[in-house]
Short mmCIF file of C-alpha atoms and ligand atoms in Angstrom, two decimals:
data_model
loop_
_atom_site.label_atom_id
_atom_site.label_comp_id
_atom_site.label_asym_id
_atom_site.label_seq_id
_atom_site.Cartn_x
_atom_site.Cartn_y
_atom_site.Cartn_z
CA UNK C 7 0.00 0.00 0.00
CA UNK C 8 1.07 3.47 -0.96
CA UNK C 9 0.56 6.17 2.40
CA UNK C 10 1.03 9.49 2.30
CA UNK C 11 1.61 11.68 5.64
CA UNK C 12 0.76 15.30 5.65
CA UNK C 13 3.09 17.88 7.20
CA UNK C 14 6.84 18.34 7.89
CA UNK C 15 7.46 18.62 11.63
CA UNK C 16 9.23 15.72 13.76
CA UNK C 17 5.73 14.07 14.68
CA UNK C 18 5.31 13.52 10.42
CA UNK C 19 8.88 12.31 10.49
CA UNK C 20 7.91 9.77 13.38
CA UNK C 21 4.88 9.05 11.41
CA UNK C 22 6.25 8.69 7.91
CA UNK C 23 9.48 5.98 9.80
CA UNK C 24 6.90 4.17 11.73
CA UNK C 25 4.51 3.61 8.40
CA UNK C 26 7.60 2.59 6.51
CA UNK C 27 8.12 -0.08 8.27
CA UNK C 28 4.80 -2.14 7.81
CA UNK C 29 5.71 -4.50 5.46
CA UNK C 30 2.44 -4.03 3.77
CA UNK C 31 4.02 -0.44 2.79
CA UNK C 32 5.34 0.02 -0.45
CA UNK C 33 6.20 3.54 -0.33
CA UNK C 34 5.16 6.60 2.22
CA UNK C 35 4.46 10.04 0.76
CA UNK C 36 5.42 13.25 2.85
CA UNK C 37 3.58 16.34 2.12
CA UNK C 38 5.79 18.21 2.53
CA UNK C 39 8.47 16.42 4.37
CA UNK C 40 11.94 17.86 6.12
CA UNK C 41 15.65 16.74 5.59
CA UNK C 42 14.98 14.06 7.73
CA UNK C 43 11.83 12.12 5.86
CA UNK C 44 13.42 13.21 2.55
CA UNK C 45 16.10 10.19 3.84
CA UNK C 46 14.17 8.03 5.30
CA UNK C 47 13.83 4.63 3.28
CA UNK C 48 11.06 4.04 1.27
CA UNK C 49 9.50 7.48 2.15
CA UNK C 50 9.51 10.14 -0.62
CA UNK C 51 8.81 14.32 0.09
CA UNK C 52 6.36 15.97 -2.10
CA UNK C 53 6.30 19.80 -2.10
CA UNK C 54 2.84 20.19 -1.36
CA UNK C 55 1.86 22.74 1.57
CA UNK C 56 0.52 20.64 4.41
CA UNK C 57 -2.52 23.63 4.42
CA UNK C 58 -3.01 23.73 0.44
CA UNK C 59 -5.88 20.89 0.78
CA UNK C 60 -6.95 20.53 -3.00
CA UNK C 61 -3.29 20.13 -3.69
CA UNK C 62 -2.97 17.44 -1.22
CA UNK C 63 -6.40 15.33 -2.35
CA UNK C 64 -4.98 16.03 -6.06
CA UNK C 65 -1.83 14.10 -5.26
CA UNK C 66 -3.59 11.48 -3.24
CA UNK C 67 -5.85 10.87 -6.03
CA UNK C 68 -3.13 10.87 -8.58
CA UNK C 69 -1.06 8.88 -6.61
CA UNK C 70 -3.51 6.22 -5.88
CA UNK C 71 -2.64 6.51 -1.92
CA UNK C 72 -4.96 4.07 0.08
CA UNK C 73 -4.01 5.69 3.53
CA UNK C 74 -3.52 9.17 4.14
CA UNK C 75 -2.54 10.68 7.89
CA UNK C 76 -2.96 14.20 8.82
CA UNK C 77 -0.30 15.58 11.10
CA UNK C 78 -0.85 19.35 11.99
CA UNK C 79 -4.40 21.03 13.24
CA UNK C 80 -4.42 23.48 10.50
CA UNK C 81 -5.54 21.28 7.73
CA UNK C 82 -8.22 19.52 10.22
CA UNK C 83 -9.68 22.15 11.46
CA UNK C 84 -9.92 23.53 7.51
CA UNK C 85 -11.71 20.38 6.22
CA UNK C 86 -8.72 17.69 5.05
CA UNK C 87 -11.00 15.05 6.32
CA UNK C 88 -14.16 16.48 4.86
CA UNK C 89 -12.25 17.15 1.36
CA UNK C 90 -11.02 13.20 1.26
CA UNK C 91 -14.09 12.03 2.40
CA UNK C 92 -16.01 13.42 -0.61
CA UNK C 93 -13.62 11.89 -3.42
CA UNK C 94 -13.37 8.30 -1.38
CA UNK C 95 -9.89 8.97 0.01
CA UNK C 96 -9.14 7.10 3.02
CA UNK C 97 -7.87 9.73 5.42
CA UNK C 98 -7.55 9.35 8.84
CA UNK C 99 -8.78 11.84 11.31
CA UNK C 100 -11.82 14.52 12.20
CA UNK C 101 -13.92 15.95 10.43
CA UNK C 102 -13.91 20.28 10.31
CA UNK C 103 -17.03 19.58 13.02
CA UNK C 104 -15.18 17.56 15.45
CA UNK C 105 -11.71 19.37 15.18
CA UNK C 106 -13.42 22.09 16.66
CA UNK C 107 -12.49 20.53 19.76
CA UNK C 108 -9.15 21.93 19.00
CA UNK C 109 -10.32 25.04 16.98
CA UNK C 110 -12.07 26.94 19.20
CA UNK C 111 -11.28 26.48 23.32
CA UNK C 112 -14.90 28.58 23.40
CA UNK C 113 -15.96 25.64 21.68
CA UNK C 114 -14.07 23.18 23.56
CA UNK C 115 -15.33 24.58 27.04
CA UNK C 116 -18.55 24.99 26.32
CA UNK C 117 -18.88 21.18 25.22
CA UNK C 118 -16.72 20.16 28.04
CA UNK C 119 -19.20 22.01 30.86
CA UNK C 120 -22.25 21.13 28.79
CA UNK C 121 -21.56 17.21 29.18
CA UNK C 122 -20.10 17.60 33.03
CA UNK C 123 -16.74 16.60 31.82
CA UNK C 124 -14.01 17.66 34.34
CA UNK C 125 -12.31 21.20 33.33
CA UNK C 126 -11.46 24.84 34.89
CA UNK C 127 -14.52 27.08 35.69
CA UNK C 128 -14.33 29.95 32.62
CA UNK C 129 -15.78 32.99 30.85
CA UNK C 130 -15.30 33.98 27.58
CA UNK C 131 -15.17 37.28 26.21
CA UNK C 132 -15.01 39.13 22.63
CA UNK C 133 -14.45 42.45 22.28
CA UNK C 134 -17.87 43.61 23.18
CA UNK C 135 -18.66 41.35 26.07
CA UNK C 136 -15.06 41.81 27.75
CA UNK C 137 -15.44 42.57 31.47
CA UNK C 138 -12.71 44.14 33.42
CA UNK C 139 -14.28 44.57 36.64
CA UNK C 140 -15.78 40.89 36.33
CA UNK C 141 -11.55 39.84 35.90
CA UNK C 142 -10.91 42.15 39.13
CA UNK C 143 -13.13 40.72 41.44
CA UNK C 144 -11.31 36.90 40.62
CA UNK C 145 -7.89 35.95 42.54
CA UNK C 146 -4.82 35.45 40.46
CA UNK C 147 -3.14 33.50 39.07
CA UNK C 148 -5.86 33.04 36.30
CA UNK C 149 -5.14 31.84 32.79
CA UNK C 150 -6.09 33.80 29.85
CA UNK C 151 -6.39 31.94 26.29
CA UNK C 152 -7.16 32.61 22.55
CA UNK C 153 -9.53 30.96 21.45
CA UNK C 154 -8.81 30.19 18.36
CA UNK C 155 -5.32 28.30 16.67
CA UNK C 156 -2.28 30.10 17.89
CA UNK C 157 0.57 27.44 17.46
CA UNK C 158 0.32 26.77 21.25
CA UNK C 159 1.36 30.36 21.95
CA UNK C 160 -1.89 31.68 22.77
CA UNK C 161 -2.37 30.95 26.59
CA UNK C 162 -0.54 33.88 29.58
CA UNK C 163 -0.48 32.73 32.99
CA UNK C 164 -1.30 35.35 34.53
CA UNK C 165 0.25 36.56 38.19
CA UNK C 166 -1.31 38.84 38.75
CA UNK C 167 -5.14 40.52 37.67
CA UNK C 168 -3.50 43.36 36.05
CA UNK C 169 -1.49 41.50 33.86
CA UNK C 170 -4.63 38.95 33.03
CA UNK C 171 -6.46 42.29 31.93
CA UNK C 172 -3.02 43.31 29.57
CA UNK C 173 -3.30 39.55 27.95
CA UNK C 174 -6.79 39.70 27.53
CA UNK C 175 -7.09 43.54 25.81
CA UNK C 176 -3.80 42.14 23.93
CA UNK C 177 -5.68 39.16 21.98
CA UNK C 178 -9.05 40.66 21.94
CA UNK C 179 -6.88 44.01 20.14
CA UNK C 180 -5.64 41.56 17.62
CA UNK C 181 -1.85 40.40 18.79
CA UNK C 182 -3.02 36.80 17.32
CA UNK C 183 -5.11 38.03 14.73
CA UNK C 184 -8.51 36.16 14.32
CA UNK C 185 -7.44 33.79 16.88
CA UNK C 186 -7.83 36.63 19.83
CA UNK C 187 -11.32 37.80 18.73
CA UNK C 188 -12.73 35.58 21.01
CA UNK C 189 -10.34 34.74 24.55
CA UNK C 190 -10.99 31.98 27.46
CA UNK C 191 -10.66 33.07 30.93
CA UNK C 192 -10.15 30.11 33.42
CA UNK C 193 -9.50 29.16 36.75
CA UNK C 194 -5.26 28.41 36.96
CA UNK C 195 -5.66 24.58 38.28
CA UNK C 196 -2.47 23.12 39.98
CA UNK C 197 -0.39 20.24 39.52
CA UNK C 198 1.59 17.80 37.30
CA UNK C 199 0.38 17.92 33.35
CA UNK C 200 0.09 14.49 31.12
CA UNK C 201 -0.71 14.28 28.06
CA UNK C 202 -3.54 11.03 27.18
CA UNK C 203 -3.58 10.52 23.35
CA UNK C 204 -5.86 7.62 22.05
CA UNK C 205 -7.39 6.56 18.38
CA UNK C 206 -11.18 6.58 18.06
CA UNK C 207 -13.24 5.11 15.19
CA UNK C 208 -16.65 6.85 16.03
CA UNK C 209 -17.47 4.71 18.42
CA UNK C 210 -14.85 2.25 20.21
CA UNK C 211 -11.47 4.02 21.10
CA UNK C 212 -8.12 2.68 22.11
CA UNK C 213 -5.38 4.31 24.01
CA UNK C 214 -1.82 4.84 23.04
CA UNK C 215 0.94 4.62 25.68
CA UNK C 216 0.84 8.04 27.84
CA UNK C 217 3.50 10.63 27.65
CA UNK C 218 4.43 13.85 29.25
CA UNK C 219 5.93 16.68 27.46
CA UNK C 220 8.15 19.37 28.56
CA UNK C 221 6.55 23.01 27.30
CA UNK C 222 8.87 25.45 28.65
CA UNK C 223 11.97 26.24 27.24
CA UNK C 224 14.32 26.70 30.10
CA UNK C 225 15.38 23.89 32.80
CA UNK C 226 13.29 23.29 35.25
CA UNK C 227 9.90 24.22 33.45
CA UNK C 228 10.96 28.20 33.70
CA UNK C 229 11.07 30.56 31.35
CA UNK C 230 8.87 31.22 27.77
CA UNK C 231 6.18 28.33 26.51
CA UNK C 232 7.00 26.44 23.22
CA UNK C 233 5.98 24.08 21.22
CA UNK C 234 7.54 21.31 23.42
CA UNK C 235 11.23 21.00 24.27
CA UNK C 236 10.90 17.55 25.04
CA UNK C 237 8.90 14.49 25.76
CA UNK C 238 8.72 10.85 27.42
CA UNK C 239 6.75 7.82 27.37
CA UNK C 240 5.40 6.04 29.30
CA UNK C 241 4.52 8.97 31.96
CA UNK C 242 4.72 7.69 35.44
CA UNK C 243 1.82 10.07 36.42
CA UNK C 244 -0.17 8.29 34.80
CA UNK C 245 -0.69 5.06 36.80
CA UNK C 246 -3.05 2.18 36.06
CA UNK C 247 -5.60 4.24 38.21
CA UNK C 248 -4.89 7.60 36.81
CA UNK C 249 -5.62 6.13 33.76
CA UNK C 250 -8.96 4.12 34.91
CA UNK C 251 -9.98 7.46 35.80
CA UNK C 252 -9.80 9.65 32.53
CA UNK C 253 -10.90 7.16 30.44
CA UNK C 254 -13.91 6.91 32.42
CA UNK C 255 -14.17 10.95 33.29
CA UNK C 256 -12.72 12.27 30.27
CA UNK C 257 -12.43 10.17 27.38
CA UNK C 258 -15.49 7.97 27.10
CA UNK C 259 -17.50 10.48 27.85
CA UNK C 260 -16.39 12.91 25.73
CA UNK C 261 -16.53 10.62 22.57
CA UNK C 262 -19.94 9.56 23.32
CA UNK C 263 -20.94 12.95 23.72
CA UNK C 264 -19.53 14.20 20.29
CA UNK C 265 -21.50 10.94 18.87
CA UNK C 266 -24.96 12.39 20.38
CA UNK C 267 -23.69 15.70 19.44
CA UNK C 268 -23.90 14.67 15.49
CA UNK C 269 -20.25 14.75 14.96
CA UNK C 270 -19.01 10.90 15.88
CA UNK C 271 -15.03 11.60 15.88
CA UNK C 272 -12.93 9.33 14.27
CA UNK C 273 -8.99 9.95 14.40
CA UNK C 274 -6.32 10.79 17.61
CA UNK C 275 -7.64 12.51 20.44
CA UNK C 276 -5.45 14.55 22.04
CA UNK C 277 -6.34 15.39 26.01
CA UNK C 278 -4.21 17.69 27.71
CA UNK C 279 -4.63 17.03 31.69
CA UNK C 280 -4.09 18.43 35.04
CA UNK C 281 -3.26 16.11 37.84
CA UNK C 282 -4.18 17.11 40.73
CA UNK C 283 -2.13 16.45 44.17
CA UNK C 284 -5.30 14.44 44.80
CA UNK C 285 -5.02 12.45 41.58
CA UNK C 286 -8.23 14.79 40.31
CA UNK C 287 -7.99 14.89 36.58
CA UNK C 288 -9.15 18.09 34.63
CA UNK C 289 -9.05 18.81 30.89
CA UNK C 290 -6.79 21.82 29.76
CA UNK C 291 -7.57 21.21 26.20
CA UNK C 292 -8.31 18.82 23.19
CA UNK C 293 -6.10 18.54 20.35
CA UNK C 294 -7.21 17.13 17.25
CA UNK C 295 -4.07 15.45 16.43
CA UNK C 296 -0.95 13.80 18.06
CA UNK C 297 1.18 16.02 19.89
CA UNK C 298 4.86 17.22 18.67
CA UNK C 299 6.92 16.12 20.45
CA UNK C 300 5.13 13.48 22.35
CA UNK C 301 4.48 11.43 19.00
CA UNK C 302 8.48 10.88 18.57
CA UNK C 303 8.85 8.69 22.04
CA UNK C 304 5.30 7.32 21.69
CA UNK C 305 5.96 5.54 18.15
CA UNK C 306 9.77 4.14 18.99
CA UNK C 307 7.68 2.60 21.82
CA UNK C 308 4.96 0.86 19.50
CA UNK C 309 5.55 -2.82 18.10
CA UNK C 310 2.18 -2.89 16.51
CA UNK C 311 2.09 -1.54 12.41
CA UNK C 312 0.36 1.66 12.94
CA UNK C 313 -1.35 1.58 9.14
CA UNK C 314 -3.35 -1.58 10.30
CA UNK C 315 -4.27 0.68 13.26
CA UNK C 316 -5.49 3.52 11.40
CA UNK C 317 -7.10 1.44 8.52
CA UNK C 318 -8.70 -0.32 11.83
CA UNK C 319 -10.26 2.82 12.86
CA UNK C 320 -11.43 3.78 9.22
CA UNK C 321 -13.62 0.65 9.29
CA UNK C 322 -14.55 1.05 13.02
CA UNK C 323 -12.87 -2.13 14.03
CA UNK C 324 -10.65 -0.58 16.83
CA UNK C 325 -12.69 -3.23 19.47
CA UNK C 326 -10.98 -6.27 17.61
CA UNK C 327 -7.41 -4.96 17.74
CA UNK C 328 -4.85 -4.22 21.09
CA UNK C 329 -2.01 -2.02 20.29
CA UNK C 330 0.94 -3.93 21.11
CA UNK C 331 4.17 -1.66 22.73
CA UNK C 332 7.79 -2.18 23.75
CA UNK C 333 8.32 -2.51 27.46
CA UNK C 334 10.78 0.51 27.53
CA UNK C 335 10.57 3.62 28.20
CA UNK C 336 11.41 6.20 25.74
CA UNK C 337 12.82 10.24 25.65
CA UNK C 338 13.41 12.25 23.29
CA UNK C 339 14.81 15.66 23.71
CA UNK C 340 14.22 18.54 21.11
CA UNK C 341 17.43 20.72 20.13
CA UNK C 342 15.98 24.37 18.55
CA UNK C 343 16.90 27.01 16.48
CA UNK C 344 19.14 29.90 17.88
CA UNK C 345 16.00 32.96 19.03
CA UNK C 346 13.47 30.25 19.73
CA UNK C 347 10.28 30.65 20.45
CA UNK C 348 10.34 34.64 19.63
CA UNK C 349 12.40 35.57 16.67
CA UNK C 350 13.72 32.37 15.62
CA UNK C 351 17.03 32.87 13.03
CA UNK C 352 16.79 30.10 10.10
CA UNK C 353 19.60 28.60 8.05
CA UNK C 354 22.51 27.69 10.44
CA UNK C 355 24.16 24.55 8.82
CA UNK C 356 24.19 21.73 11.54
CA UNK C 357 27.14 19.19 11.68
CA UNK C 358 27.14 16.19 13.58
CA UNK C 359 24.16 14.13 11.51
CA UNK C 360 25.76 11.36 10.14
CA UNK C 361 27.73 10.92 14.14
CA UNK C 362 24.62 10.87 15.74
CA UNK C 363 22.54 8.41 13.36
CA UNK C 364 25.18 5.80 13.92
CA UNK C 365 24.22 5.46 17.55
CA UNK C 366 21.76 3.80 18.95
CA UNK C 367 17.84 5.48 19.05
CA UNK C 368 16.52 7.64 16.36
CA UNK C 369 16.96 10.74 15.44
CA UNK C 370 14.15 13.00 13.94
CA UNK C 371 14.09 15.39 12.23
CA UNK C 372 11.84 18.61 12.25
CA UNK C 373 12.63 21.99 11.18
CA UNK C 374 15.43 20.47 8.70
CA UNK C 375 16.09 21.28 5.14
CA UNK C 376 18.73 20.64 2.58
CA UNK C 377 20.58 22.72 0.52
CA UNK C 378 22.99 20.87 -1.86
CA UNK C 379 25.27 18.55 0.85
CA UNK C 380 24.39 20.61 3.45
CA UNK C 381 21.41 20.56 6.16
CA UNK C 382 20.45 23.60 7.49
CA UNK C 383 17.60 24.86 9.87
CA UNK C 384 14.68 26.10 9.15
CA UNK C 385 12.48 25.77 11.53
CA UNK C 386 12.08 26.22 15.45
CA UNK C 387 12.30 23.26 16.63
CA UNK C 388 15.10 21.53 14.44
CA UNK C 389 15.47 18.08 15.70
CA UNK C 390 14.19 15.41 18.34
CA UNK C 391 17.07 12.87 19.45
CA UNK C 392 14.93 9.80 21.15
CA UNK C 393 16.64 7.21 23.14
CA UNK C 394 15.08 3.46 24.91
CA UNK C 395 16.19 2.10 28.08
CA UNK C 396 14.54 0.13 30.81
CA UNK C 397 14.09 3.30 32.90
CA UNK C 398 13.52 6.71 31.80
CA UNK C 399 16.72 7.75 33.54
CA UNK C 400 18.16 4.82 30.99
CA UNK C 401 16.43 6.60 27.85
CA UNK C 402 17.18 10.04 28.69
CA UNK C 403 21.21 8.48 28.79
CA UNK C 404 20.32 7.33 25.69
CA UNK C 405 18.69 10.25 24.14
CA UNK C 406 21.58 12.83 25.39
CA UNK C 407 24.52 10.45 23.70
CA UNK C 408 22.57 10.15 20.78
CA UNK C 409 22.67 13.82 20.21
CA UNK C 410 25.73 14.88 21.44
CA UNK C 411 27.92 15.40 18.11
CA UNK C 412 25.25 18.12 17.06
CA UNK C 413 26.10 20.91 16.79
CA UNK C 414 24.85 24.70 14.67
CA UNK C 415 25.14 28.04 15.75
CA UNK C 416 23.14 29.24 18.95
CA UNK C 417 21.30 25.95 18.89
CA UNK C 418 19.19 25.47 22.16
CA UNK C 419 17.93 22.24 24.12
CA UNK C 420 17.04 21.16 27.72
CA UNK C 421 19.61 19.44 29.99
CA UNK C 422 16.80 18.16 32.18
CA UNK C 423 14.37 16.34 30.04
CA UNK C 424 12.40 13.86 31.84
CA UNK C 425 13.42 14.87 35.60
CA UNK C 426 10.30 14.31 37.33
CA UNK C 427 10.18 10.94 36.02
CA UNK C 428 13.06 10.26 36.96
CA UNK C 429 12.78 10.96 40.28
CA UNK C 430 9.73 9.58 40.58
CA UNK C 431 11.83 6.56 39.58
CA UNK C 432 14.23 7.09 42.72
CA UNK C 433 11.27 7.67 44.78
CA UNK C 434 10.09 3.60 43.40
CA UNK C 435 6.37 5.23 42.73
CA UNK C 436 6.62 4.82 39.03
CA UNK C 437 4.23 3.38 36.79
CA UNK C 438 2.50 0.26 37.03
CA UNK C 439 1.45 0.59 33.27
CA UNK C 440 2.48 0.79 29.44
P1 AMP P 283 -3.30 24.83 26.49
O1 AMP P 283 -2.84 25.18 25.11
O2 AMP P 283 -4.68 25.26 26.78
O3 AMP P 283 -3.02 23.42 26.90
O4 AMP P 283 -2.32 25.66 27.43
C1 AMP P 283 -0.92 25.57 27.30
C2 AMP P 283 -0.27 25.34 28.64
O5 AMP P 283 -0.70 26.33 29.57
C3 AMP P 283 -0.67 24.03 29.29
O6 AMP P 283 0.12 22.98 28.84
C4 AMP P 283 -0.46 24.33 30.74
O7 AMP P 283 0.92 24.27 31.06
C5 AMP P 283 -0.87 25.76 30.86
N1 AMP P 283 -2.29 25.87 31.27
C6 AMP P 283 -3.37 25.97 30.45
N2 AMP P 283 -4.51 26.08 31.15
C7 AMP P 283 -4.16 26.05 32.45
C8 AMP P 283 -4.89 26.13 33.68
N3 AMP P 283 -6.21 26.27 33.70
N4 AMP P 283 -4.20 26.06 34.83
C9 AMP P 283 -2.84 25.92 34.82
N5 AMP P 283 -2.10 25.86 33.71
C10 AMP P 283 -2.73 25.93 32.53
#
């Protein structure tokens, strides 16, 4: 079978390695790829935009791909699935409807109190309905959000209610552009953050090994959000009764409830969680998608062929099949571009490739491009080095050795990646689950 991937971060080089593999795979498309998938055997870049949807069913179509996988929101929450749908494509994920989830946090809150699903008390405001002295009378911190896509850098915890006010008259005046004209105001909820990704065919819905990523860019979870500077699986937060309890609070209910809605959902489901000290679980958000860079150390860890999977879910099978995964752990740990997240500086030539694919793990690549023999950056986040070990302490080893001979000017990762698992690990209260 021919697949074809759609997008060019390191979650559609993860995806585009993990497809090749299937021996039922002849050849993987990526639209549009990086350095990394462009080298990747049996996978092939095509320079189509992963937001330029007629171009992408056009090349599906002429192509004759039988499985197509959507990587980023953008495309989702414009229609991919929708588009495919209506020429026969097989293409895996939500339709516009359900990616609203992800779309719109007005949306997504609404939904979530509607159906009693666990989440932070919230307003939202637009520019006519925003209400300072409501915001004065609440206790800080409080979180202030965009509603609409902002590449995960739409959300201010706020310290103080001054500074919620400044965020909030900041989006609502336009700083993110149609994303601010509508902002979420919630209730800052406490505590360690997992991330709970599963497949769903409509109905029946199967969970993929948890993971925890690392969103701030300095050590020690300080300084500026990103994209994700790093990520782990499995996440020791998330023990056997942790997870008992979201998929009975969170994620059963919630794909039931977009069933009754009218809008059955059919792809990954992305929950971003608060655990509380008390092992209370509250959604921060849906994402539509898998998360970058959580995807990278959830695939090294899965042994089953992940087109099966998806074709599974297409045909609303995913009751007859049980994701099979490796008993390690895995890490991965992102290395950016010099000026990232704010003014990030593109095309610094990186040296060390070949070094560091000649040890053991993978490395993936992200914001990577080539120009004649050389690969140079152009992206944010450049490149995801993920490692395996019987202990997440073991993988992180892994990960860090893997990447050491890289090396490009002002290039920035974490030292830390994966400390609280780790000492979780010392403290012998780790995981009791895959
Ligand atoms: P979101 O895109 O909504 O997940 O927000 C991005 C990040 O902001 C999350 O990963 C959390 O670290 C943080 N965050 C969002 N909402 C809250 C909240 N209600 N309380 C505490 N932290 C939050």
């Amino acid at each position: 079978m021919k697949v074809l991937i759609v997008g060019g971060g390191g979650r559609e080089h993860a995806l585009a390695w993990k497809c090749a593999q299937s021996p039922r795979v002849r050849e993987v498309i990526v639209a549009p790829g990086n350095a990394g998938t462009e080298r990747e055997p049996r996978v092939r870049n095509v320079a189509v935009a992963a937001t330029d949807i007629d171009g992408l069913l056009e090349l599906a179509v002429r192509e004759a791909v039988d499985l197509t996988i959507i990587g980023p929101e953008a495309p989702l929450v414009a229609g991919i699935v929708d588009a495919f749908a209506a020429r026969a494509q097989p293409c895996f994920g939500p339709g516009a409807r359900a990616a609203r989830l992800e779309g719109s946090k007005a949306f997504a809150k609404e939904f979530l109190q509607r159906h009693g699903i666990p989440s932070a008390a919230y307003r939202v405001f637009s520019r006519d309905s925003y209400d300072p002295a409501w915001l004065r009378s609440q206790r800080a911190p409080i979180v202030v959000k965009a509603s609409g896509l902002a590449a995960g850098k739409g959300v201010v915890i706020a310290t103080s209610v001054e500074e919620a006010d400044a965020a909030a008259r900041a989006m609502l005046g336009g700083r993110f552009g149609e994303a601010g004209h509508e902002v979420v105001i919630e209730q800052f909820l406490s505590g360690e953050e997992a991330s709970f990704i599963v497949m769903a065919d409509g109905e029946h819905v199967v969970p993929l090994a948890s993971a925890q990523d690392h969103k701030r860019l300095g050590e020690a979870d300080s300084g500026p959000n990103t994209g994700g500077m790093g990520a782990y699986s499995p996440a020791p937060v998330v023990t056997r009764a942790v997870h008992e309890r979201v998929m009975r609070e969170v994620i059963r209910p919630t794909l039931r409830a977009l069933a009754a809605d009218g809008m059955p959902y059919t792809g990954f489901l992305y929950a971003g969680l608060m655990i509380g000290p008390d092992g209370a679980v509250n959604v921060l958000e849906f994402n539509c998608r898998l998360g970058d860079p959580e995807t990278q150390p959830i695939l090294a860890r899965l042994r089953s062929d992940l087109t099966q999977l998806c074709e599974a879910a297409l045909a609303h099978r995913l009751d007859r099949i049980e994701p099979q995964w490796d008993e390690r752990a895995a890490l991965g740990v992102v290395i950016a571009a010099a000026g990232y997240p704010e003014s990030v500086r593109l095309g610094d030539s990186i040296e060390g490739l070949e070094a560091a694919e000649q040890r053991p793990g993978k490395l993936f690549h992200a914001g990577t491009r080539r120009e004649g023999d050389r690969i140079l950056t152009s992206g944010g986040r450049v490149l995801c080095g993920v490692g395996l070990g019987h202990s997440v302490r073991e993988a992180q080893r892994e990960a860090y050795a893997l990447i050491e001979p890289i090396r490009f000017e002002g290039m920035q990762l974490r030292r830390d990646i994966g400390y609280r698992a780790i000492a979780r690990e010392r403290r012998g209260s780790g995981s009791d689950r895959g």
